[in-house]
Amino acid sequence: MNYKIAILSASILSLPLSGCVTTGADGVKTSRSQVTVVSGERTQIRRNWSVDNDCLSDGLPKVRVLEGPAHGRVSIVNEKLFPNTRRAKCRTQKVMGTVTYYTPDKGYVGPDRVKLRQSYPVNGVDDTKIDINVVR
């Protein structure tokens, strides 16, 4: 059998604190995560990829902003990354993925929030609400 997996990972500065996953009337699952970022620095807040059993990319996830931050900006780029999958053998092979970066407004310290929609070539669509704590 050839199973395909799509996996999400978030934040390089702090581990995401995930709450429950809910499913809306439209069938889209929504999860939450929290990240801490340093004021004035561009920080990776989300990484998305989709890999098959052979650790090869089976398509590039599409990510878009549903609700933008009030105190910063978000950029979404396609770049090579090491997928943080359950399969140890896949963690050492870079694949193309979609990476989301957050940059707080100059001098801003405090909370912010962004909501993203991720569309995967294999496993459908899900949303993520990210609570951002901007520190000095």
Short mmCIF file of C-alpha atoms in Angstrom, two decimals, residues 37-43 68-74 101-113 132-136:
data_model
loop_
_atom_site.label_atom_id
_atom_site.label_comp_id
_atom_site.label_asym_id
_atom_site.label_seq_id
_atom_site.Cartn_x
_atom_site.Cartn_y
_atom_site.Cartn_z
CA VAL A 37 8.75 36.26 18.69
CA VAL A 38 11.29 39.02 19.29
CA SER A 39 10.24 42.59 18.52
CA GLY A 40 11.72 43.86 15.27
CA GLU A 41 12.76 40.43 13.97
CA ARG A 42 11.31 38.43 11.09
CA THR A 43 10.39 35.05 12.55
CA GLY A 68 -4.03 39.39 9.17
CA PRO A 69 -2.14 40.61 12.22
CA ALA A 70 -2.99 43.99 13.76
CA HIS A 71 0.59 44.83 14.75
CA GLY A 72 2.82 43.39 12.06
CA ARG A 73 2.93 41.72 8.68
CA VAL A 74 2.97 38.19 7.36
CA TYR A 101 7.00 34.49 8.52
CA TYR A 102 5.76 37.21 10.88
CA THR A 103 7.45 40.58 11.37
CA PRO A 104 6.10 42.80 14.17
CA ASP A 105 5.75 46.54 13.63
CA LYS A 106 8.81 48.53 14.70
CA GLY A 107 8.86 48.94 18.49
CA TYR A 108 5.73 46.86 19.08
CA VAL A 109 5.62 44.58 22.15
CA GLY A 110 2.48 42.65 23.12
CA PRO A 111 -0.04 40.19 21.70
CA ASP A 112 -1.00 39.73 18.07
CA ARG A 113 -2.89 37.08 16.13
CA ILE A 132 1.69 35.64 18.80
CA ASN A 133 3.48 37.04 21.84
CA VAL A 134 5.92 39.78 20.82
CA VAL A 135 8.70 40.36 23.39
CA ARG A 136 11.78 42.62 23.58
#
